[in-house]
mmCIF file of C-alpha atoms in Angstrom:
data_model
loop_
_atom_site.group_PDB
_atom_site.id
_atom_site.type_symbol
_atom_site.label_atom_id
_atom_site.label_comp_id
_atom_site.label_asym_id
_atom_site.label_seq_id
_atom_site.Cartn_x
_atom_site.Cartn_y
_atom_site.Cartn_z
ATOM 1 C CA UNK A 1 33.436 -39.626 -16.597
ATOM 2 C CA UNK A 2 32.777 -40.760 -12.829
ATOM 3 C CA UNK A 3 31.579 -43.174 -11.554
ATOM 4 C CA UNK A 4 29.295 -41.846 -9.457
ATOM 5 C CA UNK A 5 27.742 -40.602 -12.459
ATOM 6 C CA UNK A 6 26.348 -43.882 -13.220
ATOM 7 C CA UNK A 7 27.122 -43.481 -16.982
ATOM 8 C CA UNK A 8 25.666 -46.206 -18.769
ATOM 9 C CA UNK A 9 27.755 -47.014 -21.965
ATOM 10 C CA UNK A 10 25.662 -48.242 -25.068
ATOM 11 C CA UNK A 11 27.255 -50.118 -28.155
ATOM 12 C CA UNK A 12 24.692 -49.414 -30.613
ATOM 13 C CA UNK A 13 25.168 -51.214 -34.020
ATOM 14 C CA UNK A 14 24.054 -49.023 -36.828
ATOM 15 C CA UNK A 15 21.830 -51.394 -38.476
ATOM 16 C CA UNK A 16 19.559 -52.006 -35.472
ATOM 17 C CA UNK A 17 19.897 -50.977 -31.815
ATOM 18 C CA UNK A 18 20.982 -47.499 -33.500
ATOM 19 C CA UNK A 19 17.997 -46.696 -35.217
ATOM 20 C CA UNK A 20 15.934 -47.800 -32.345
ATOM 21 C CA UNK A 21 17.715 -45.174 -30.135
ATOM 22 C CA UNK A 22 16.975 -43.103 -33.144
ATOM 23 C CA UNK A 23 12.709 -44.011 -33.309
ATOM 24 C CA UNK A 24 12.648 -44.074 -29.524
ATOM 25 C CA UNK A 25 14.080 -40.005 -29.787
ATOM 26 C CA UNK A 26 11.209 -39.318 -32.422
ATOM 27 C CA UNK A 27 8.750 -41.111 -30.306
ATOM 28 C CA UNK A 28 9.678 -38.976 -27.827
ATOM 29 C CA UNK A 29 9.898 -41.850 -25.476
ATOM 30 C CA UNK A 30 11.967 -40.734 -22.080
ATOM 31 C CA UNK A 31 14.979 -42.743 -21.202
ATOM 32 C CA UNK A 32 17.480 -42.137 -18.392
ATOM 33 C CA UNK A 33 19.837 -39.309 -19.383
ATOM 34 C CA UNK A 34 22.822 -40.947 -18.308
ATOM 35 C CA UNK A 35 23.024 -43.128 -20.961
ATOM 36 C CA UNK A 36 25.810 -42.514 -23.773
ATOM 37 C CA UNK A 37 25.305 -43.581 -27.124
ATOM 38 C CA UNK A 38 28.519 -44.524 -29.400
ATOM 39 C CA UNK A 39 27.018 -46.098 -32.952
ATOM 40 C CA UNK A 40 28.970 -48.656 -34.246
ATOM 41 C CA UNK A 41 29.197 -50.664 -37.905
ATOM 42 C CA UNK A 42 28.388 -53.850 -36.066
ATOM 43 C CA UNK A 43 27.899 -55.603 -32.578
ATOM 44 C CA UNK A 44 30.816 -57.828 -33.703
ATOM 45 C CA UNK A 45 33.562 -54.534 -33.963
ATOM 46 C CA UNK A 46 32.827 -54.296 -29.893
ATOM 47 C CA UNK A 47 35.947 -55.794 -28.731
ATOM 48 C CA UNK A 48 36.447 -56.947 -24.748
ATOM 49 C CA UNK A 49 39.248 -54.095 -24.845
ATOM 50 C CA UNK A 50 36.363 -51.508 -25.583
ATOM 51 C CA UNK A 51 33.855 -52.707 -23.062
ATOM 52 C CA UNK A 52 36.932 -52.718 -20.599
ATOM 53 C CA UNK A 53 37.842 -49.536 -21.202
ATOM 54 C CA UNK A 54 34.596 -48.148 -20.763
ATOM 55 C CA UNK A 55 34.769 -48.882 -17.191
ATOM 56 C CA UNK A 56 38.303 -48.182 -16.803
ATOM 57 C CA UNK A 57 37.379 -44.772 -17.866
ATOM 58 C CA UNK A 58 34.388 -44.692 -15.564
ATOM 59 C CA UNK A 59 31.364 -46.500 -16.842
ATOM 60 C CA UNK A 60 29.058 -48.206 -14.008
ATOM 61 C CA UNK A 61 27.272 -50.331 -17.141
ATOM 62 C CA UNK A 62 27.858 -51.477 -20.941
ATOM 63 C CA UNK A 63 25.038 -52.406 -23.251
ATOM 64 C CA UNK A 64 26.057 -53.911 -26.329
ATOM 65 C CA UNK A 65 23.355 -53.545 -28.494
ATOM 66 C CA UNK A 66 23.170 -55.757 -31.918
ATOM 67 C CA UNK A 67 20.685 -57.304 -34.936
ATOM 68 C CA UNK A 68 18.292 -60.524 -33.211
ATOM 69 C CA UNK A 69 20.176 -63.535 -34.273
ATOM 70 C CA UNK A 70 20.107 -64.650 -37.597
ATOM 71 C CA UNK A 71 19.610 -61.639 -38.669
ATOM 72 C CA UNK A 72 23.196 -59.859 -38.501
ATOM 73 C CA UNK A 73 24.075 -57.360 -41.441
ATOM 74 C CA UNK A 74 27.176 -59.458 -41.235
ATOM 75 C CA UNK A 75 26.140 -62.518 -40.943
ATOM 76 C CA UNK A 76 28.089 -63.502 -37.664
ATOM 77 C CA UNK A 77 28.584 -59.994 -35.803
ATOM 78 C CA UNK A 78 26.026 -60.346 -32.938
ATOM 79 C CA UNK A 79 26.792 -64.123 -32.148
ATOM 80 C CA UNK A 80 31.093 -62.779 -32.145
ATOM 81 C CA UNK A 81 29.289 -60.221 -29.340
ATOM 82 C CA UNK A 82 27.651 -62.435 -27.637
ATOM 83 C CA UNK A 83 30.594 -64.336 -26.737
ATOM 84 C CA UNK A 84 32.654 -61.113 -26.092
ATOM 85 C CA UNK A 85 30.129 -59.976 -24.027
ATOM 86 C CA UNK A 86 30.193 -63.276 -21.892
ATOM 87 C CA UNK A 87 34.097 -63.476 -21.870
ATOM 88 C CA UNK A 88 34.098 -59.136 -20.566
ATOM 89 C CA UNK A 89 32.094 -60.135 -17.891
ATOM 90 C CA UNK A 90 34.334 -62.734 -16.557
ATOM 91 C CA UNK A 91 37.036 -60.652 -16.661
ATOM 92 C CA UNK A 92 35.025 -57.889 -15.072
ATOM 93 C CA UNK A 93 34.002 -60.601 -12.280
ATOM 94 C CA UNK A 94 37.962 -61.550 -11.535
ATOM 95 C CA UNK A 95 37.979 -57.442 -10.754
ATOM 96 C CA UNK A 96 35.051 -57.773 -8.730
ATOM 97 C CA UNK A 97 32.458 -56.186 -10.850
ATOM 98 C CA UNK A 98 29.011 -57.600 -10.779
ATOM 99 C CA UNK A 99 28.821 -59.242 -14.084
ATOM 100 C CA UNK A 100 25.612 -58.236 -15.021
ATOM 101 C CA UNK A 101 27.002 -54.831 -15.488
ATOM 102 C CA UNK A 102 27.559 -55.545 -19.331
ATOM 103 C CA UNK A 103 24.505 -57.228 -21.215
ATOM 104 C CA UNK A 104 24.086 -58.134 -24.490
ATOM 105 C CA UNK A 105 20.833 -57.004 -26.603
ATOM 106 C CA UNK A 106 19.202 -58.001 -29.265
ATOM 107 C CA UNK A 107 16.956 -55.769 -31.548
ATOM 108 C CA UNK A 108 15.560 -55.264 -34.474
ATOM 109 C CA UNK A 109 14.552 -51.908 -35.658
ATOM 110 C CA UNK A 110 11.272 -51.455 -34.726
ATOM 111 C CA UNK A 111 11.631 -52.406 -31.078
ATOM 112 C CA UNK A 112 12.125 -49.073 -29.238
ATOM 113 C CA UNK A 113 10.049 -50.226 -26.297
ATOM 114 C CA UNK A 114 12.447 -52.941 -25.462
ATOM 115 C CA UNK A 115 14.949 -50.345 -26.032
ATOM 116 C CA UNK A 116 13.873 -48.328 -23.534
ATOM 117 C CA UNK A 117 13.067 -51.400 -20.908
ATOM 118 C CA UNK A 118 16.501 -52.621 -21.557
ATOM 119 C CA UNK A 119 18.097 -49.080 -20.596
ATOM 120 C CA UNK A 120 16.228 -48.630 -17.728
ATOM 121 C CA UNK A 121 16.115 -51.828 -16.336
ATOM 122 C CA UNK A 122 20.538 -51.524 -16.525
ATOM 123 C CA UNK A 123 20.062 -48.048 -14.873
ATOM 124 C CA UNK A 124 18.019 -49.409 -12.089
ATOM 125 C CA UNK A 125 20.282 -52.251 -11.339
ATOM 126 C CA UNK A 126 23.399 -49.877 -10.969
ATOM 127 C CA UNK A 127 21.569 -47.437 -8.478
ATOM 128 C CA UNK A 128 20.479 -50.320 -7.025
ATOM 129 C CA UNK A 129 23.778 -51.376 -6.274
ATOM 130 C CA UNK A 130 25.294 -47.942 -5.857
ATOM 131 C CA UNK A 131 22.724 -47.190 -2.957
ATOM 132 C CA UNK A 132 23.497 -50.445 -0.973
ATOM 133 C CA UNK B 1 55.305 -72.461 -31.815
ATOM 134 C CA UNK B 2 55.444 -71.503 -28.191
ATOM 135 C CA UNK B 3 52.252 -72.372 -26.294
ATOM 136 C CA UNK B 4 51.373 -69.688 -22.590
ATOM 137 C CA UNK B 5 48.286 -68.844 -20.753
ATOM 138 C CA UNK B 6 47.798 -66.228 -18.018
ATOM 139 C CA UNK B 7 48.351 -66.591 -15.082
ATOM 140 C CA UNK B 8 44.937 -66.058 -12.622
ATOM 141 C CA UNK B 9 45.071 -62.204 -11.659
ATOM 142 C CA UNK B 10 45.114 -62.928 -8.041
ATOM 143 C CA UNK B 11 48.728 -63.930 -8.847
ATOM 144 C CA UNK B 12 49.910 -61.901 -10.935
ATOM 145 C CA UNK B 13 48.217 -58.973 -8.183
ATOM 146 C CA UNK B 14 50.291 -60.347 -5.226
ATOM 147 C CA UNK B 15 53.326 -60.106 -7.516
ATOM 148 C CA UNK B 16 53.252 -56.775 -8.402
ATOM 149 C CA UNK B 17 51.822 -55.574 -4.650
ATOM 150 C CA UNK B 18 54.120 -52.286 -3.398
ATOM 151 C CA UNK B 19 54.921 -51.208 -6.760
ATOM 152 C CA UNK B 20 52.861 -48.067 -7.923
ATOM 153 C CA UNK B 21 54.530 -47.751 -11.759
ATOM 154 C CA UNK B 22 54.475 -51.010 -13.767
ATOM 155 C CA UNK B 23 55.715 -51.623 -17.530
ATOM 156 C CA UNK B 24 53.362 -54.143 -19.328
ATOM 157 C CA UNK B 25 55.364 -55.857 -21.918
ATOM 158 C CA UNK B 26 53.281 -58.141 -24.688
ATOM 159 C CA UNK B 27 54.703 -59.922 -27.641
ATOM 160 C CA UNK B 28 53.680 -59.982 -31.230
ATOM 161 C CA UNK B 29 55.221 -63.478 -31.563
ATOM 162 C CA UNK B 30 54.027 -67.570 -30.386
ATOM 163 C CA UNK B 31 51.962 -65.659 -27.478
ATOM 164 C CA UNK B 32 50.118 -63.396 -30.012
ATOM 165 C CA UNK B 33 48.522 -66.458 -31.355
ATOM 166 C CA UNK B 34 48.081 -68.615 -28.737
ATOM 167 C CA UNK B 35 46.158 -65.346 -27.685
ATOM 168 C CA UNK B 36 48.066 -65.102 -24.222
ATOM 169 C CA UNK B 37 49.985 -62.141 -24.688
ATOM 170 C CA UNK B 38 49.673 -59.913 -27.465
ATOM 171 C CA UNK B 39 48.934 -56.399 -27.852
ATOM 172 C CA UNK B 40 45.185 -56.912 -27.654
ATOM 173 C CA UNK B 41 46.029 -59.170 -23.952
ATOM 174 C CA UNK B 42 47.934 -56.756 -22.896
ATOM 175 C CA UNK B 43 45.181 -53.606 -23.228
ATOM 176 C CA UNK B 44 43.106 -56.822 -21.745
ATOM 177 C CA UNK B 45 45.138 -57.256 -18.602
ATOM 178 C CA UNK B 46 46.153 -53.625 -18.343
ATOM 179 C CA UNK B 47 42.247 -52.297 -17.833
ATOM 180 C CA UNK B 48 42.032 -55.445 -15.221
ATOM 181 C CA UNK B 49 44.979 -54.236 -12.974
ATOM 182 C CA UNK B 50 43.469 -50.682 -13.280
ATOM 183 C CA UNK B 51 40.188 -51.666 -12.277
ATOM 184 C CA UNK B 52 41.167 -54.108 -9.266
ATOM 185 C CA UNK B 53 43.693 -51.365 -7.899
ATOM 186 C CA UNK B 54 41.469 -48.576 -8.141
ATOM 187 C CA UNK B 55 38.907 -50.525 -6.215
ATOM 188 C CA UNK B 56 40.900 -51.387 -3.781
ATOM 189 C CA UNK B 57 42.140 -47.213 -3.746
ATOM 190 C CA UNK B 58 45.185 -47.645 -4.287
ATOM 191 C CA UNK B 59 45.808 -46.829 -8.605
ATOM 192 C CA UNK B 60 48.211 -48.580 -10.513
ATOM 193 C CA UNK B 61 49.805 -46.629 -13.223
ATOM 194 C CA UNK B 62 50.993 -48.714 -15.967
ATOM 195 C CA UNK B 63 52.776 -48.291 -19.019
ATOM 196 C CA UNK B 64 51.986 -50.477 -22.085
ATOM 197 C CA UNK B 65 54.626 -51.902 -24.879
ATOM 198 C CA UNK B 66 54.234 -54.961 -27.434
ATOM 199 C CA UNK B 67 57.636 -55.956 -28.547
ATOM 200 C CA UNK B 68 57.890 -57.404 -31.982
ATOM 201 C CA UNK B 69 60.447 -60.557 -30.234
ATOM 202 C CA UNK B 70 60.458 -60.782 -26.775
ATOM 203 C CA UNK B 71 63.522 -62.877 -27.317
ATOM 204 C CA UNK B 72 65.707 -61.171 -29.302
ATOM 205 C CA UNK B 73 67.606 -58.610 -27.268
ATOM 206 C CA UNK B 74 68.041 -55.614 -30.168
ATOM 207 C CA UNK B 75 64.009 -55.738 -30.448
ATOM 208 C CA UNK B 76 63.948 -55.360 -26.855
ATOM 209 C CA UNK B 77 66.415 -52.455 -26.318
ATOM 210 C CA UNK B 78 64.936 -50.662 -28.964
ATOM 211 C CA UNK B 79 61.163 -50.489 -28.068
ATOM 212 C CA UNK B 80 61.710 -50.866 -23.842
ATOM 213 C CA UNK B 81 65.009 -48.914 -23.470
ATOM 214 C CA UNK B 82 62.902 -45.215 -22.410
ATOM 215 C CA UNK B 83 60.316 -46.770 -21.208
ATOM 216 C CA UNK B 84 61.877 -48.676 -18.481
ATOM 217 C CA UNK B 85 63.529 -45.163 -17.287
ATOM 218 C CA UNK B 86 59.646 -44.410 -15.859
ATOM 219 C CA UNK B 87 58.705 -47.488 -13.994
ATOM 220 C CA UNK B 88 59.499 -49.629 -10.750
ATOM 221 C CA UNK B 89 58.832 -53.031 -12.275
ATOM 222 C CA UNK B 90 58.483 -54.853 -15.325
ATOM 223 C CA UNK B 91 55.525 -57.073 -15.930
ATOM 224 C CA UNK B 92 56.328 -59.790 -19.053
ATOM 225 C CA UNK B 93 53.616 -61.043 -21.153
ATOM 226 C CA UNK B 94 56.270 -63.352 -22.986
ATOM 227 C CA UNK B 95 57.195 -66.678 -22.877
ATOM 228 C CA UNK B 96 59.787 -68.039 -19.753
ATOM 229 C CA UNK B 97 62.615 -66.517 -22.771
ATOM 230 C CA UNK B 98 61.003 -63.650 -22.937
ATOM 231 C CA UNK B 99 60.672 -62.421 -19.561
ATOM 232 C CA UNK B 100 64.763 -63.765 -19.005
ATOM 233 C CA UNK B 101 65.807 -61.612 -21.820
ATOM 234 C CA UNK B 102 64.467 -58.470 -20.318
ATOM 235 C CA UNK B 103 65.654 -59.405 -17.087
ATOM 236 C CA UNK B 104 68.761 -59.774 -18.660
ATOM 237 C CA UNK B 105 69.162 -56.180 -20.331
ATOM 238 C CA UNK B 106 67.216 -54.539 -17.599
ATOM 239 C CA UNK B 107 69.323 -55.896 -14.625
ATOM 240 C CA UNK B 108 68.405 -53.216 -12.206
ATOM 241 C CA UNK B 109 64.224 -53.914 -12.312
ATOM 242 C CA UNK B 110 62.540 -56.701 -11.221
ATOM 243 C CA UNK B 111 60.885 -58.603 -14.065
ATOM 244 C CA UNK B 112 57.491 -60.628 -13.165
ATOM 245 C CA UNK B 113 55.873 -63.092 -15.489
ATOM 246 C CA UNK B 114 52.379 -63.088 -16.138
ATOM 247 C CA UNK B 115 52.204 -65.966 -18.103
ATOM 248 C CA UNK B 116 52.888 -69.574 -17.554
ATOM 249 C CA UNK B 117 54.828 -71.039 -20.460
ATOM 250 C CA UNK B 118 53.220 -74.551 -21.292
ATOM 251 C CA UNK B 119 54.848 -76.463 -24.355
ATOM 252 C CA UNK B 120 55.482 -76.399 -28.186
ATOM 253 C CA UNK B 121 52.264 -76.827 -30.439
ATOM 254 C CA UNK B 122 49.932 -76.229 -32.694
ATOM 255 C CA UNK B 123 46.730 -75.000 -33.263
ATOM 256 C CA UNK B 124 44.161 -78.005 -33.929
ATOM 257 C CA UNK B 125 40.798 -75.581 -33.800
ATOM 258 C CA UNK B 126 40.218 -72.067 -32.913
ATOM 259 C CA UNK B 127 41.346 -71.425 -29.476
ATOM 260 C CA UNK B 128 42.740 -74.691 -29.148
ATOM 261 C CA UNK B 129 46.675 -75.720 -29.100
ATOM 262 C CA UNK B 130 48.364 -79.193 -28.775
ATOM 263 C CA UNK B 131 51.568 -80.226 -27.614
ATOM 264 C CA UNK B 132 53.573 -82.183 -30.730
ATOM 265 C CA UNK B 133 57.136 -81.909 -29.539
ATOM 266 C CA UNK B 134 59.107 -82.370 -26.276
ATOM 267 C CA UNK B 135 62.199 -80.609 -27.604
ATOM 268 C CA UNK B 136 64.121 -84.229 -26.688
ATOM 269 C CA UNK B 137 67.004 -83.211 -28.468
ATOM 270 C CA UNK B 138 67.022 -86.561 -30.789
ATOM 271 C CA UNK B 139 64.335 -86.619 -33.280
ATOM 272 C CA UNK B 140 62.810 -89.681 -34.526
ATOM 273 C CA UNK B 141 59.772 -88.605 -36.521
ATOM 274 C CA UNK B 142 61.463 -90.237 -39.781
ATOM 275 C CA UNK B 143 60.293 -93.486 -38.167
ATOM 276 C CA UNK B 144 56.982 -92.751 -36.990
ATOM 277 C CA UNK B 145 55.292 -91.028 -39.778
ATOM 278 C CA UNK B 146 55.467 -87.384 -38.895
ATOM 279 C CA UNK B 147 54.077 -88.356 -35.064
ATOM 280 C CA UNK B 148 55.752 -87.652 -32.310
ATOM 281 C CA UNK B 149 55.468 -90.609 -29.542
ATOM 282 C CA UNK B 150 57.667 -88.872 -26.570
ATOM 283 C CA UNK B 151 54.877 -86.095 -25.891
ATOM 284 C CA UNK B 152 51.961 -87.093 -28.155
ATOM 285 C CA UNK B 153 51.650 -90.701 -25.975
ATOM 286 C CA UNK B 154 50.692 -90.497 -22.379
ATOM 287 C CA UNK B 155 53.331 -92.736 -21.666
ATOM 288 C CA UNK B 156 55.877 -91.490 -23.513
ATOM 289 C CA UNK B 157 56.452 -95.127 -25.400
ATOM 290 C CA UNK B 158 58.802 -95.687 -28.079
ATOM 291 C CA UNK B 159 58.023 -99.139 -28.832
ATOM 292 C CA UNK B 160 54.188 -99.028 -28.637
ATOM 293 C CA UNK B 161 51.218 -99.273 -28.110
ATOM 294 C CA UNK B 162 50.884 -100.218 -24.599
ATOM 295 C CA UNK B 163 47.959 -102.980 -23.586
ATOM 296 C CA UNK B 164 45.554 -100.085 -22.920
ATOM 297 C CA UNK B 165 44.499 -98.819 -25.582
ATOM 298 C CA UNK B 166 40.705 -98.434 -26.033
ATOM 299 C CA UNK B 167 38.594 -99.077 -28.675
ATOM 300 C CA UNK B 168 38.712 -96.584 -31.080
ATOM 301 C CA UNK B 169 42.580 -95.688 -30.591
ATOM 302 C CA UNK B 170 42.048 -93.690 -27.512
ATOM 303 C CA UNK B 171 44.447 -93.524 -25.151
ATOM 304 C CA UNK B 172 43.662 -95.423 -21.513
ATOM 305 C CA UNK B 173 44.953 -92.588 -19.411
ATOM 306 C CA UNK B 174 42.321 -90.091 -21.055
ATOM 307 C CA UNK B 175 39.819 -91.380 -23.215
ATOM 308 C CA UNK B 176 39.107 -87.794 -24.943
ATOM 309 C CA UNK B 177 43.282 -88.042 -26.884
ATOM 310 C CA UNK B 178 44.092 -90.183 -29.791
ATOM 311 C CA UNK B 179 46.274 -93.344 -28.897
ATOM 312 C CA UNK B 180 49.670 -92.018 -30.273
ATOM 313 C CA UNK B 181 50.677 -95.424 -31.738
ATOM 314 C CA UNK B 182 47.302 -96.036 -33.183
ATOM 315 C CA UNK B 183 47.830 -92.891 -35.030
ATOM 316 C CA UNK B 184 51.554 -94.100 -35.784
ATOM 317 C CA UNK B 185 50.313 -97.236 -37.206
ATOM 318 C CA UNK B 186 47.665 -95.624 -39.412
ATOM 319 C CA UNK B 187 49.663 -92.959 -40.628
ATOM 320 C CA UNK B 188 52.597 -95.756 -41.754
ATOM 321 C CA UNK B 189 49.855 -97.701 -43.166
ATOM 322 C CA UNK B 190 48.570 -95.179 -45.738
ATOM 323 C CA UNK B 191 52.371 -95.065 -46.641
ATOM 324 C CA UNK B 192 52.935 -98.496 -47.142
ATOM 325 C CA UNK B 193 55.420 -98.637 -44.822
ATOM 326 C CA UNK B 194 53.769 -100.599 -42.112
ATOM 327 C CA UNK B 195 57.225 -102.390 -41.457
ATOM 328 C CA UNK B 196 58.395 -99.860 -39.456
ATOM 329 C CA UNK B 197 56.157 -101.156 -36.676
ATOM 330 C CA UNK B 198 58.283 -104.199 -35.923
ATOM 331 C CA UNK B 199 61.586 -102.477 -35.484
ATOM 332 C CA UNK B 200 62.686 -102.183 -31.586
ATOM 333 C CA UNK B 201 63.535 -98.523 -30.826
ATOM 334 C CA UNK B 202 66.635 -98.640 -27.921
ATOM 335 C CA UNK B 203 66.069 -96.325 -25.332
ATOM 336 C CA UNK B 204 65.975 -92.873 -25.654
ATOM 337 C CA UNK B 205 69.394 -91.002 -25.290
ATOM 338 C CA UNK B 206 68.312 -88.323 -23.524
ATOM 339 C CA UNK B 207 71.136 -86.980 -22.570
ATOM 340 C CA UNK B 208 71.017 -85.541 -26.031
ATOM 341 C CA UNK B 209 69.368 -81.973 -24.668
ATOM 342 C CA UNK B 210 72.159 -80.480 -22.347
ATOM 343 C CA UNK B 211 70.381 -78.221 -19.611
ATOM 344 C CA UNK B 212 70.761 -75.492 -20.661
ATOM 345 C CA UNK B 213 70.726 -76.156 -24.452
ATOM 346 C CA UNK B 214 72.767 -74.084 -26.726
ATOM 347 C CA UNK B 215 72.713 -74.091 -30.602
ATOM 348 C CA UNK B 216 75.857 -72.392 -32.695
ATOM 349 C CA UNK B 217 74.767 -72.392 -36.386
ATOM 350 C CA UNK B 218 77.636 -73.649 -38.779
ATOM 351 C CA UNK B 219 77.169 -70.525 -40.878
ATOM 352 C CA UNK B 220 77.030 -68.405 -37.605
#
C-alpha cells in the first residue's frame, strides 16, 4: 500500500458501520474505490497500535466506524473508540500528520447515506491535501 | 511500583539522529502499568519513529523486544542477546534501572532512554499514579497511620501540619492535594490512637540511604 494511493482505511464494527457498507453495496450507492474495508467485532477492539499501523503501512486516512452512542453492542465499545481515536490523532499530530486524517463515526444500520458522505468527504480532504 | 512517562518525541528524535538501526526495548513490569512502556507503548512509539523518519526521507529501521524485567540481567541476556548483534543503538523503554542494566551487559552500544523515571506510587484512578514513598531509607509509617509525610506533604514535615493548611485539609502549596497531616490525623483518629500526634519526631537521619544504595539479603 502507497501512499500515493490515497488508501482510506475503514474500521467497520460488525454490528453497525459494517452492515451499512453492506446496504450501501446493495443500494448500489458509488463510493470512492480506494477505500478498504476490515470488519471488526466492535469499535472498542480498534486499538491506537492498529490505526498507527495503518499509516505506517501506507494509509493517507482511518475511519473508525462504530454503533451511535448509547447504543454499543457492548455497552462501552464506541465511547473506548472515541477516546482512542482522539489520543491516535495526537500522536499522529507529534509526526506531523494532519489530525483529521483519522475520524471517528457513528452509525446505526440504516444510515448508508451518511456512510457514503462520511467516505467521501475523508477522500476529498486527503486529495485535497495531497494536491497542495 | 515504579512510576515513567515518555519523553516528548522531539527528544527522544534528536537522540537517536545518525543512527539508521535502532532496538526498541519495552518492559512488562512497573512501566507496563503505568502505561509508559510496555509492549503495546512500544508498537506505539515504534510506528511514531517510522512515520516521522520516513517523512523526513530518511527510514528508521527498528527492531522491537519487551523484556519480562528490564532489571534483572538473565531476563535481559536472554531475550536482547541476538538482537543487539543487528542494530547501532539501543532505545530503553524501562525505568533509569532498566536502561543501566542494558547498558551494562551491552557495553559496546549506546543505550538512550525514552522515558523519564518519576517516583514510586500507586494507582489512585485509571490513568492516574501518586507518589507515596521517597525511598528515605528510614521508615516511619508505624507512627503515622500508613501515610507517608516525607513525599505525601509538600513540605516534607515530620512534625505537622504547617499553619497553611486550608479548609478542607488541602494543602496551601496546591489546593487540588490532601493536607498530608490532615490525613495523618484522621487516619490515627479512626484508630484511636490520636496520641501519636503530640510526640516530637527528631530530624530525619537521612543519611540512612547511602548514594548509591545497596541491599544484601540475610538469606542471600
Amino acid at each position: 500500500m502507497n501512499r500515493e494511493d490515497n488508501k482510506i482505511v475503514a474500521f467497520c464494527c460488525e454490528h453497525s458501520a459494517y452492515q451499512v457498507a453492506d446496504k450501501a453495496g446493495r443500494m448500489r450507492l458509488h463510493y470512492p474505490d480506494n477505500v478498504r474495508i476490515i470488519r471488526v467485532p466492535c469499535a472498542g477492539r480498534v486499538d491506537v497500535q492498529h490505526i498507527l499501523k495503518a499509516f505506517e503501512k501506507g494509509a493517507a486516512g482511518v475511519l473508525v466506524m462504530g454503533c451511535q452512542e448509547g447504543a454499543c453492542q457492548h455497552l462501552t465499545g464506541n465511547t473506548r473508540a472515541k477516546k482512542r481515536v482522539k489520543y491516535a490523532e495526537d500522536l499522529l499530530k507529534e509526526v506531523g500528520i494532519d489530525g483529521g486524517r483519522v475520524k471517528m463515526v457513528n452509525l446505526a444500520p440504516d444510515m448508508a447515506q451518511r456512510f457514503i458522505r462520511e467516505v467521501k468527504e475523508m477522500a476529498e480532504k486527503i486529495e485535497g491535501e495531497m494536491r497542495r | 511500583m515504579i512510576i515513567a512517562e515518555r519523553k516528548p518525541l522531539e527528544e527522544i528524535k534528536s537522540m537517536l539522529s545518525g543512527y539508521k538501526k535502532i532496538l526498541l526495548v519495552g518492559c512488562r513490569t512497573c512501566v507496563t502499568i503505568c502505561w509508559a512502556g510496555g509492549e503495546k507503548e512500544v508498537g506505539i512509539l515504534s510506528s511514531q519513529l517510522k512515520l516521522a523518519s520516513s517523512g523526513e526521507g530518511n527510514e528508521l529501521s527498528i527492531l522491537e523486544a519487551t523484556v519480562e524485567r528490564q532489571c534483572e540481567k538473565e531476563m535481559v541476556i536472554e531475550e536482547l542477546r541476538d538482537k543487539v548483534q543487528e542494530v547501532e543503538a539501543i532505545l530503553s523503554m524501562g525505568c533509569g534501572v532498566g536502561v543501566q542494566t542494558i547498558a551494562e551487559i551491552f557495553e559496546e552500544k549506546p543505550v538512550f532512554p525514552a522515558l523519564n523515571t518519576t517516583f514510586i506510587g500507586m494507582p489512585e484512578a485509571e490513568g492516574v499514579w501518586v507518589e507515596k514513598c521517597g525511598t528515605c531509607g528510614d521508615c516511619m509509617l508505624y507512627w503515622t497511620g500508613g501515610i507517608c509525610p516525607v513525599v505525601r506533604c509538600a513540605k516534607g514535615l515530620l512534625n505537622g501540619p504547617c499553619g497553611g493548611t486550608r479548609k478542607g485539609g488541602k494543602c496551601e502549596i496546591d489546593p487540588e492535594k490532601d493536607c498530608a497531616w490532615v490525613l495523618i490525623y484522621r487516619r490515627l483518629e479512626k484508630q484511636g490512637r490520636l496520641d501519636l500526634m503530640r510526640k516530637y519526631y527528631e530530624p530525619k537521619n537521612y543519611r540512612a540511604v547511602k548514594r548509591p544504595g545497596r541491599v544484601e539479603a540475610a538469606t542471600a
